[in-house]
mmCIF file of C-alpha atoms in Angstrom:
data_model
loop_
_atom_site.group_PDB
_atom_site.id
_atom_site.type_symbol
_atom_site.label_atom_id
_atom_site.label_comp_id
_atom_site.label_asym_id
_atom_site.label_seq_id
_atom_site.Cartn_x
_atom_site.Cartn_y
_atom_site.Cartn_z
ATOM 1 C CA MET Z 6 -7.035 109.388 189.527
ATOM 2 C CA LYS Z 7 -6.510 112.689 188.786
ATOM 3 C CA ILE Z 8 -4.598 113.567 185.459
ATOM 4 C CA ALA Z 9 -3.198 116.663 184.020
ATOM 5 C CA PHE Z 10 -3.102 117.284 180.490
ATOM 6 C CA PHE Z 11 -0.335 119.393 179.802
ATOM 7 C CA SER Z 12 -0.128 121.430 176.289
ATOM 8 C CA CYS Z 13 -3.977 121.143 175.739
ATOM 9 C CA HIS Z 14 -6.181 122.976 173.189
ATOM 10 C CA PRO Z 15 -9.881 123.849 173.950
ATOM 11 C CA TYR Z 16 -10.452 121.857 171.080
ATOM 12 C CA GLU Z 17 -9.153 118.454 172.618
ATOM 13 C CA GLN Z 18 -11.246 119.104 175.751
ATOM 14 C CA PRO Z 19 -14.573 117.868 174.188
ATOM 15 C CA PHE Z 20 -12.608 114.337 172.769
ATOM 16 C CA LEU Z 21 -11.256 113.964 175.909
ATOM 17 C CA GLU Z 22 -13.844 114.590 177.884
ATOM 18 C CA ALA Z 23 -16.526 112.397 176.137
ATOM 19 C CA ALA Z 24 -13.499 109.262 175.819
ATOM 20 C CA ASN Z 25 -13.844 109.922 179.874
ATOM 21 C CA SER Z 26 -17.015 109.458 180.433
ATOM 22 C CA ASN Z 27 -16.782 105.398 180.890
ATOM 23 C CA HIS Z 28 -13.658 106.362 182.995
ATOM 24 C CA ARG Z 29 -14.685 108.674 185.778
ATOM 25 C CA HIS Z 30 -11.173 110.051 185.913
ATOM 26 C CA GLN Z 31 -10.817 114.080 186.911
ATOM 27 C CA LEU Z 32 -9.082 115.602 183.950
ATOM 28 C CA THR Z 33 -7.169 119.397 184.421
ATOM 29 C CA PHE Z 34 -6.314 120.919 181.082
ATOM 30 C CA LEU Z 35 -3.744 123.007 180.897
ATOM 31 C CA SER Z 36 -2.150 124.746 178.138
ATOM 32 C CA GLN Z 37 1.412 124.901 179.293
ATOM 33 C CA GLN Z 38 3.860 123.032 177.864
ATOM 34 C CA LEU Z 39 5.729 120.682 180.171
ATOM 35 C CA THR Z 40 9.104 121.851 181.243
ATOM 36 C CA PRO Z 41 10.319 121.051 184.890
ATOM 37 C CA GLU Z 42 9.577 124.800 185.544
ATOM 38 C CA THR Z 43 5.724 123.780 184.715
ATOM 39 C CA VAL Z 44 6.097 120.402 186.677
ATOM 40 C CA PRO Z 45 4.826 122.287 189.820
ATOM 41 C CA LEU Z 46 1.657 122.939 187.875
ATOM 42 C CA ALA Z 47 0.770 118.263 188.367
ATOM 43 C CA ALA Z 48 0.555 118.905 191.862
ATOM 44 C CA GLY Z 49 -1.904 116.462 193.384
ATOM 45 C CA HIS Z 50 -2.158 114.998 190.402
ATOM 46 C CA GLN Z 51 -1.092 110.886 190.044
ATOM 47 C CA ALA Z 52 -0.615 110.684 186.084
ATOM 48 C CA ILE Z 53 0.365 113.380 183.849
ATOM 49 C CA CYS Z 54 -0.688 113.507 180.072
ATOM 50 C CA VAL Z 55 1.488 115.527 177.306
ATOM 51 C CA PHE Z 56 1.872 115.905 173.148
ATOM 52 C CA VAL Z 57 4.237 115.504 170.772
ATOM 53 C CA ASN Z 58 6.228 118.970 171.840
ATOM 54 C CA ASP Z 59 6.575 118.439 175.492
ATOM 55 C CA GLN Z 60 10.263 117.172 176.184
ATOM 56 C CA LEU Z 61 10.296 114.258 178.864
ATOM 57 C CA THR Z 62 13.823 114.751 179.419
ATOM 58 C CA ARG Z 63 16.036 114.139 182.106
ATOM 59 C CA PRO Z 64 15.514 117.072 184.153
ATOM 60 C CA THR Z 65 11.999 116.942 183.435
ATOM 61 C CA LEU Z 66 11.442 113.311 184.491
ATOM 62 C CA GLN Z 67 13.467 114.246 187.397
ATOM 63 C CA ALA Z 68 11.189 116.229 188.340
ATOM 64 C CA LEU Z 69 7.806 114.169 188.112
ATOM 65 C CA ALA Z 70 9.556 111.208 189.617
ATOM 66 C CA ASP Z 71 9.658 114.056 192.593
ATOM 67 C CA GLN Z 72 6.287 115.368 192.780
ATOM 68 C CA GLY Z 73 5.570 111.133 192.733
ATOM 69 C CA ILE Z 74 4.103 110.849 189.025
ATOM 70 C CA ARG Z 75 4.885 107.312 187.921
ATOM 71 C CA LEU Z 76 2.287 107.719 184.824
ATOM 72 C CA VAL Z 77 3.327 109.012 181.499
ATOM 73 C CA ALA Z 78 0.389 109.160 179.259
ATOM 74 C CA LEU Z 79 1.364 110.743 175.465
ATOM 75 C CA ARG Z 80 -1.627 111.737 173.476
ATOM 76 C CA CYS Z 81 0.461 110.636 170.342
ATOM 77 C CA THR Z 82 2.340 107.856 168.109
ATOM 78 C CA GLY Z 83 6.141 109.650 168.111
ATOM 79 C CA TYR Z 84 8.373 109.417 171.688
ATOM 80 C CA ASN Z 85 11.500 111.097 170.299
ATOM 81 C CA GLN Z 86 11.293 113.150 172.932
ATOM 82 C CA VAL Z 87 11.298 110.970 175.782
ATOM 83 C CA ASP Z 88 14.478 109.943 177.345
ATOM 84 C CA VAL Z 89 13.523 106.660 177.740
ATOM 85 C CA PRO Z 90 16.470 105.066 179.649
ATOM 86 C CA THR Z 91 15.890 107.518 182.261
ATOM 87 C CA ALA Z 92 11.946 107.072 182.602
ATOM 88 C CA GLN Z 93 13.273 102.849 182.694
ATOM 89 C CA GLN Z 94 15.458 104.181 185.622
ATOM 90 C CA LEU Z 95 13.519 106.371 186.795
ATOM 91 C CA GLY Z 96 10.156 103.844 187.660
ATOM 92 C CA ILE Z 97 7.637 105.782 185.450
ATOM 93 C CA ARG Z 98 5.619 104.072 183.005
ATOM 94 C CA VAL Z 99 5.107 105.071 179.663
ATOM 95 C CA LEU Z 100 2.059 104.637 176.599
ATOM 96 C CA ARG Z 101 1.940 105.787 173.306
ATOM 97 C CA VAL Z 102 -1.310 105.884 170.687
ATOM 98 C CA PRO Z 103 0.293 103.705 167.540
ATOM 99 C CA THR Z 104 -2.389 104.738 165.480
ATOM 100 C CA TYR Z 105 -4.922 106.722 165.272
ATOM 101 C CA SER Z 106 -6.814 107.010 161.521
ATOM 102 C CA PRO Z 107 -3.344 106.707 159.426
ATOM 103 C CA HIS Z 108 -5.753 108.254 156.908
ATOM 104 C CA ALA Z 109 -5.229 111.664 158.242
ATOM 105 C CA VAL Z 110 -1.909 112.162 157.856
ATOM 106 C CA ALA Z 111 -1.822 110.980 154.423
ATOM 107 C CA GLU Z 112 -4.395 112.511 153.381
ATOM 108 C CA HIS Z 113 -3.257 115.398 154.571
ATOM 109 C CA ALA Z 114 0.207 114.321 152.833
ATOM 110 C CA VAL Z 115 -1.404 114.027 149.625
ATOM 111 C CA ALA Z 116 -3.571 117.434 150.045
ATOM 112 C CA LEU Z 117 0.183 119.164 149.965
ATOM 113 C CA LEU Z 118 1.485 117.936 147.060
ATOM 114 C CA MET Z 119 -1.602 118.391 144.915
ATOM 115 C CA SER Z 120 -2.073 122.162 146.360
ATOM 116 C CA LEU Z 121 1.718 122.824 145.452
ATOM 117 C CA ASN Z 122 1.958 120.869 141.789
ATOM 118 C CA ARG Z 123 -1.277 122.661 140.893
ATOM 119 C CA LYS Z 124 -1.022 125.593 142.536
ATOM 120 C CA THR Z 125 -4.262 126.155 144.124
ATOM 121 C CA TYR Z 126 -2.324 128.052 147.256
ATOM 122 C CA LEU Z 127 -1.180 131.112 144.457
ATOM 123 C CA ALA Z 128 -4.694 130.561 142.409
ATOM 124 C CA TYR Z 129 -6.484 131.213 145.797
ATOM 125 C CA GLU Z 130 -4.494 134.395 146.775
ATOM 126 C CA ARG Z 131 -5.160 135.747 143.521
ATOM 127 C CA THR Z 132 -8.823 135.738 142.202
ATOM 128 C CA LYS Z 133 -9.292 137.081 145.744
ATOM 129 C CA GLN Z 134 -7.721 140.043 144.181
ATOM 130 C CA ASN Z 135 -10.231 139.410 140.952
ATOM 131 C CA ASN Z 136 -6.626 138.375 139.408
ATOM 132 C CA PHE Z 137 -7.868 135.342 136.469
ATOM 133 C CA THR Z 138 -4.844 134.795 134.717
ATOM 134 C CA LEU Z 139 -2.907 131.422 134.808
ATOM 135 C CA ASP Z 140 0.665 132.411 134.131
ATOM 136 C CA GLY Z 141 2.868 130.462 136.576
ATOM 137 C CA LEU Z 142 0.201 127.859 137.477
ATOM 138 C CA MET Z 143 0.927 125.227 135.329
ATOM 139 C CA GLY Z 144 1.492 121.968 137.335
ATOM 140 C CA PHE Z 145 1.983 118.361 136.050
ATOM 141 C CA ASP Z 146 -0.209 114.895 135.614
ATOM 142 C CA LEU Z 147 0.768 112.698 138.745
ATOM 143 C CA TYR Z 148 -0.755 109.489 136.300
ATOM 144 C CA GLY Z 149 2.147 107.842 135.001
ATOM 145 C CA LYS Z 150 4.847 109.717 137.596
ATOM 146 C CA ARG Z 151 6.993 107.733 139.892
ATOM 147 C CA VAL Z 152 6.508 108.635 143.625
ATOM 148 C CA GLY Z 153 8.846 107.904 146.532
ATOM 149 C CA VAL Z 154 7.453 106.574 149.457
ATOM 150 C CA ILE Z 155 10.215 105.958 152.687
ATOM 151 C CA GLY Z 156 8.504 104.188 155.634
ATOM 152 C CA THR Z 157 5.682 101.809 154.747
ATOM 153 C CA GLY Z 158 3.930 101.630 157.686
ATOM 154 C CA LYS Z 159 0.707 102.444 158.641
ATOM 155 C CA ILE Z 160 0.571 105.458 157.212
ATOM 156 C CA GLY Z 161 2.594 105.678 154.420
ATOM 157 C CA ALA Z 162 0.649 102.172 153.294
ATOM 158 C CA ALA Z 163 -1.716 104.700 153.041
ATOM 159 C CA PHE Z 164 -0.584 107.282 151.007
ATOM 160 C CA SER Z 165 1.045 103.979 148.679
ATOM 161 C CA ARG Z 166 -2.403 103.724 147.764
ATOM 162 C CA ILE Z 167 -3.948 106.637 147.073
ATOM 163 C CA MET Z 168 -1.018 107.169 144.880
ATOM 164 C CA LEU Z 169 -1.599 103.495 143.340
ATOM 165 C CA GLY Z 170 -5.249 104.843 143.014
ATOM 166 C CA PHE Z 171 -3.880 108.066 140.472
ATOM 167 C CA GLY Z 172 -2.071 105.957 138.697
ATOM 168 C CA CYS Z 173 0.988 106.467 139.427
ATOM 169 C CA HIS Z 174 4.567 104.318 140.147
ATOM 170 C CA VAL Z 175 5.069 103.600 143.187
ATOM 171 C CA VAL Z 176 8.498 102.923 145.387
ATOM 172 C CA ALA Z 177 9.348 102.271 148.528
ATOM 173 C CA TYR Z 178 11.975 101.354 150.987
ATOM 174 C CA ASP Z 179 11.306 100.095 154.485
ATOM 175 C CA LYS Z 180 13.264 97.655 156.642
ATOM 176 C CA MET Z 181 10.175 95.471 157.253
ATOM 177 C CA GLN Z 182 8.889 95.630 153.391
ATOM 178 C CA SER Z 183 4.936 95.376 153.116
ATOM 179 C CA ALA Z 184 3.788 92.018 150.773
ATOM 180 C CA VAL Z 185 0.234 93.201 150.405
ATOM 181 C CA LEU Z 186 1.824 96.442 149.251
ATOM 182 C CA GLN Z 187 4.204 94.130 147.190
ATOM 183 C CA GLN Z 188 1.081 92.564 145.879
ATOM 184 C CA LEU Z 189 -0.594 96.181 145.092
ATOM 185 C CA GLY Z 190 2.626 96.659 142.510
ATOM 186 C CA VAL Z 191 4.638 99.038 145.043
ATOM 187 C CA GLU Z 192 8.813 98.024 144.337
ATOM 188 C CA TYR Z 193 11.114 98.410 147.015
ATOM 189 C CA LEU Z 194 14.548 99.973 145.663
ATOM 190 C CA PRO Z 195 17.546 100.714 148.275
ATOM 191 C CA VAL Z 196 17.587 104.291 149.207
ATOM 192 C CA ASN Z 197 19.450 105.780 147.164
ATOM 193 C CA GLU Z 198 18.316 103.877 144.355
ATOM 194 C CA LEU Z 199 15.113 105.400 145.439
ATOM 195 C CA LEU Z 200 15.949 109.040 145.535
ATOM 196 C CA ALA Z 201 17.563 109.082 142.023
ATOM 197 C CA LYS Z 202 14.466 107.258 140.353
ATOM 198 C CA VAL Z 203 11.663 109.564 142.027
ATOM 199 C CA ASP Z 204 9.430 112.679 140.770
ATOM 200 C CA VAL Z 205 7.833 112.785 144.421
ATOM 201 C CA LEU Z 206 8.834 112.003 147.558
ATOM 202 C CA SER Z 207 6.949 111.464 150.749
ATOM 203 C CA LEU Z 208 8.021 110.712 154.285
ATOM 204 C CA HIS Z 209 6.174 108.247 156.354
ATOM 205 C CA CYS Z 210 9.046 107.115 158.982
ATOM 206 C CA PRO Z 211 9.764 107.674 162.633
ATOM 207 C CA LEU Z 212 12.763 110.362 163.495
ATOM 208 C CA THR Z 213 15.601 107.619 165.436
ATOM 209 C CA PRO Z 214 18.895 108.753 165.782
ATOM 210 C CA GLU Z 215 19.479 106.474 162.379
ATOM 211 C CA THR Z 216 17.293 108.582 160.014
ATOM 212 C CA HIS Z 217 17.761 112.030 161.529
ATOM 213 C CA HIS Z 218 18.903 114.249 158.855
ATOM 214 C CA LEU Z 219 17.887 110.954 155.956
ATOM 215 C CA ILE Z 220 17.310 114.110 154.239
ATOM 216 C CA ASP Z 221 20.551 116.037 153.535
ATOM 217 C CA ALA Z 222 23.010 117.920 151.088
ATOM 218 C CA SER Z 223 24.391 114.361 149.688
ATOM 219 C CA ALA Z 224 20.072 112.808 149.353
ATOM 220 C CA LEU Z 225 18.858 116.025 147.656
ATOM 221 C CA ALA Z 226 21.866 115.931 144.992
ATOM 222 C CA LEU Z 227 20.742 112.245 143.919
ATOM 223 C CA MET Z 228 17.156 113.468 143.903
ATOM 224 C CA LYS Z 229 16.224 113.946 140.098
ATOM 225 C CA PRO Z 230 16.242 118.399 139.422
ATOM 226 C CA GLY Z 231 12.287 120.021 139.984
ATOM 227 C CA ALA Z 232 11.387 116.489 142.540
ATOM 228 C CA TYR Z 233 8.761 117.388 144.529
ATOM 229 C CA LEU Z 234 9.655 116.460 148.046
ATOM 230 C CA ILE Z 235 6.776 115.682 151.406
ATOM 231 C CA ASN Z 236 7.181 115.654 155.068
ATOM 232 C CA THR Z 237 4.066 114.760 157.160
ATOM 233 C CA SER Z 238 6.357 112.836 159.959
ATOM 234 C CA ARG Z 239 9.014 114.154 161.397
ATOM 235 C CA GLY Z 240 10.942 117.690 161.283
ATOM 236 C CA GLY Z 241 14.427 116.321 162.162
ATOM 237 C CA LEU Z 242 14.286 113.988 159.187
ATOM 238 C CA LEU Z 243 15.574 117.158 157.267
ATOM 239 C CA ASP Z 244 18.787 118.976 157.205
ATOM 240 C CA THR Z 245 16.274 122.297 156.948
ATOM 241 C CA PRO Z 246 19.398 124.482 155.529
ATOM 242 C CA ALA Z 247 20.392 121.882 152.828
ATOM 243 C CA VAL Z 248 16.577 121.892 151.987
ATOM 244 C CA LEU Z 249 16.799 125.146 151.522
ATOM 245 C CA GLU Z 250 19.557 125.994 149.613
ATOM 246 C CA ALA Z 251 18.530 122.897 147.083
ATOM 247 C CA LEU Z 252 14.786 124.979 147.008
ATOM 248 C CA GLN Z 253 16.650 128.199 146.359
ATOM 249 C CA SER Z 254 19.183 126.499 143.625
ATOM 250 C CA GLY Z 255 16.115 125.454 141.744
ATOM 251 C CA HIS Z 256 16.941 121.608 141.947
ATOM 252 C CA LEU Z 257 13.995 121.081 144.034
ATOM 253 C CA GLY Z 258 11.031 121.753 142.402
ATOM 254 C CA ALA Z 259 8.803 122.113 145.450
ATOM 255 C CA LEU Z 260 8.962 121.571 149.191
ATOM 256 C CA GLY Z 261 5.437 120.652 151.742
ATOM 257 C CA ILE Z 262 5.569 120.184 155.283
ATOM 258 C CA ASP Z 263 3.751 120.212 157.791
ATOM 259 C CA VAL Z 264 6.806 118.798 160.741
ATOM 260 C CA TYR Z 265 9.595 121.450 161.215
ATOM 261 C CA GLU Z 266 12.778 120.125 163.033
ATOM 262 C CA LEU Z 267 12.512 123.296 165.618
ATOM 263 C CA GLU Z 268 8.610 123.688 165.983
ATOM 264 C CA ASP Z 269 8.143 123.420 169.244
ATOM 265 C CA ASP Z 270 9.001 126.748 169.831
ATOM 266 C CA PHE Z 271 6.486 127.741 166.832
ATOM 267 C CA PHE Z 272 3.670 125.325 166.380
ATOM 268 C CA PHE Z 273 0.094 125.721 167.742
ATOM 269 C CA ALA Z 274 1.028 128.825 168.372
ATOM 270 C CA ASP Z 275 0.079 132.403 167.657
ATOM 271 C CA TRP Z 276 3.149 134.029 166.079
ATOM 272 C CA SER Z 277 1.252 136.685 163.756
ATOM 273 C CA ASP Z 278 1.630 140.010 166.017
ATOM 274 C CA LYS Z 279 5.292 138.885 167.076
ATOM 275 C CA TYR Z 280 8.844 138.543 164.655
ATOM 276 C CA LEU Z 281 9.180 134.627 164.160
ATOM 277 C CA PRO Z 282 13.318 134.935 165.078
ATOM 278 C CA ASP Z 283 13.827 131.942 162.830
ATOM 279 C CA ALA Z 284 15.784 132.691 159.725
ATOM 280 C CA ASP Z 285 15.117 129.403 158.337
ATOM 281 C CA LEU Z 286 11.391 129.277 159.013
ATOM 282 C CA ASN Z 287 11.051 132.457 157.638
ATOM 283 C CA ALA Z 288 12.389 131.974 154.726
ATOM 284 C CA LEU Z 289 10.673 128.621 154.234
ATOM 285 C CA THR Z 290 7.281 130.215 154.869
ATOM 286 C CA HIS Z 291 8.111 133.004 151.887
ATOM 287 C CA LEU Z 292 9.124 130.783 149.295
ATOM 288 C CA PRO Z 293 6.071 130.519 146.429
ATOM 289 C CA ASN Z 294 7.134 127.118 146.314
ATOM 290 C CA VAL Z 295 6.732 125.966 149.900
ATOM 291 C CA LEU Z 296 4.081 125.059 151.402
ATOM 292 C CA VAL Z 297 4.269 124.651 155.225
ATOM 293 C CA THR Z 298 1.277 123.631 157.547
ATOM 294 C CA SER Z 299 2.018 123.370 161.343
ATOM 295 C CA HIS Z 300 1.952 119.655 162.400
ATOM 296 C CA GLN Z 301 -1.822 119.744 161.365
ATOM 297 C CA GLY Z 302 -1.866 115.621 159.428
ATOM 298 C CA PHE Z 303 -3.605 114.581 162.472
ATOM 299 C CA PHE Z 304 -6.257 116.459 162.960
ATOM 300 C CA THR Z 305 -9.625 114.683 161.599
ATOM 301 C CA GLN Z 306 -12.140 114.552 163.754
ATOM 302 C CA GLU Z 307 -11.895 110.718 163.321
ATOM 303 C CA ALA Z 308 -8.719 110.439 164.423
ATOM 304 C CA MET Z 309 -8.879 113.029 167.122
ATOM 305 C CA GLU Z 310 -12.056 110.343 169.159
ATOM 306 C CA GLN Z 311 -9.420 107.736 168.447
ATOM 307 C CA ILE Z 312 -6.064 109.773 170.214
ATOM 308 C CA ALA Z 313 -9.165 110.635 172.989
ATOM 309 C CA HIS Z 314 -10.172 107.549 173.220
ATOM 310 C CA THR Z 315 -6.636 105.808 173.136
ATOM 311 C CA THR Z 316 -5.267 107.788 175.657
ATOM 312 C CA LEU Z 317 -8.062 107.028 178.530
ATOM 313 C CA ASN Z 318 -7.675 103.306 177.828
ATOM 314 C CA ASN Z 319 -4.024 103.603 178.370
ATOM 315 C CA LEU Z 320 -4.093 105.656 181.923
ATOM 316 C CA THR Z 321 -7.475 103.695 182.791
ATOM 317 C CA TYR Z 322 -4.817 100.781 182.311
ATOM 318 C CA LEU Z 323 -1.687 102.414 183.653
ATOM 319 C CA GLU Z 324 -3.715 102.650 187.046
ATOM 320 C CA GLN Z 325 -4.467 99.340 187.174
ATOM 321 C CA GLY Z 326 -1.030 98.686 187.036
ATOM 322 C CA GLN Z 327 -1.976 95.798 183.805
ATOM 323 C CA LEU Z 328 -1.915 96.091 180.481
ATOM 324 C CA PRO Z 329 -5.469 93.971 178.357
ATOM 325 C CA GLN Z 330 -3.919 91.859 175.779
ATOM 326 C CA GLN Z 331 -3.974 93.782 172.707
ATOM 327 C CA HIS Z 332 -1.545 95.786 174.648
ATOM 328 C CA LEU Z 333 0.627 93.586 175.120
ATOM 329 C CA SER Z 334 3.283 94.246 172.864
ATOM 330 C CA GLU Z 335 5.888 97.370 172.359
ATOM 331 C CA ASP Z 336 2.892 98.871 169.666
ATOM 332 C CA TYR Z 337 2.218 101.161 173.299
ATOM 333 C CA VAL Z 338 4.495 100.709 175.908
ATOM 334 C CA VAL Z 339 7.104 103.085 176.093
ATOM 335 C CA VAL Z 340 8.405 102.421 178.792
ATOM 336 C CA GLU Z 341 6.539 99.483 181.140
#
């Protein structure tokens, strides 16, 4: 089967080619993002594969259907970028990668938290200039602090375990409470009660209409002055202007994000020699108590291998018109 990979970066190709050795598909790697205008690049292919910032909107899906393409693989977990009803209407089958080393994202969330707390990013810049003073670098012990986790799926659970290992008191919110985490000492609380109690809040829930702007001005007002906020899940969970206001007023102590609501236009691209036409993102990247990374939480060797393996398996299953037993669940299927 001929497959066009959109938004494909050079660092992905070796993993995809290695995973394809057992499938023998014909892979076309395209750097372009999938849009209605770039759909013609998929001409002559039977399937496409897309990433987090490729928007499978109604116009895009219709253009794909007009090309005769009915198979789509997402090489990511989230599928909020897919117009599911339109895909169903057009008979386009869509599968995703439900999990790929939850430790990769969980550990990146911890890295953001630790760097913000101990100011290692500031110390790095100082010592490069031979400034070895400690002024402004004071942090706090994580041991004994209360850490809130919203979303205790695989990634949230991994993050919770790490925080428990630090000696933190972990409190969580999720519609589906984990008995395993409860046995480890995690306490589940209503969202508002959790927000009011935590010293650190880390988000690990999907972006849905219900969770859109979950952290807005009212949620931030409930949080303790000086609390830290970490988001490695989806940018739309944060009301960015409200978060900026809380940072600038001093109410929010620090922010670490690996995702941004409007990241589609900026992340995975080099803007170092161009004006960045996003006032909020510009403000965030220049605040001393903010760390922004460009959606790299997934970016470990183990995760890349798993993503490539699952993606190529999914495409083979789609080609064959059937799913193996372990795929007969909504974990993999977005549109069947």
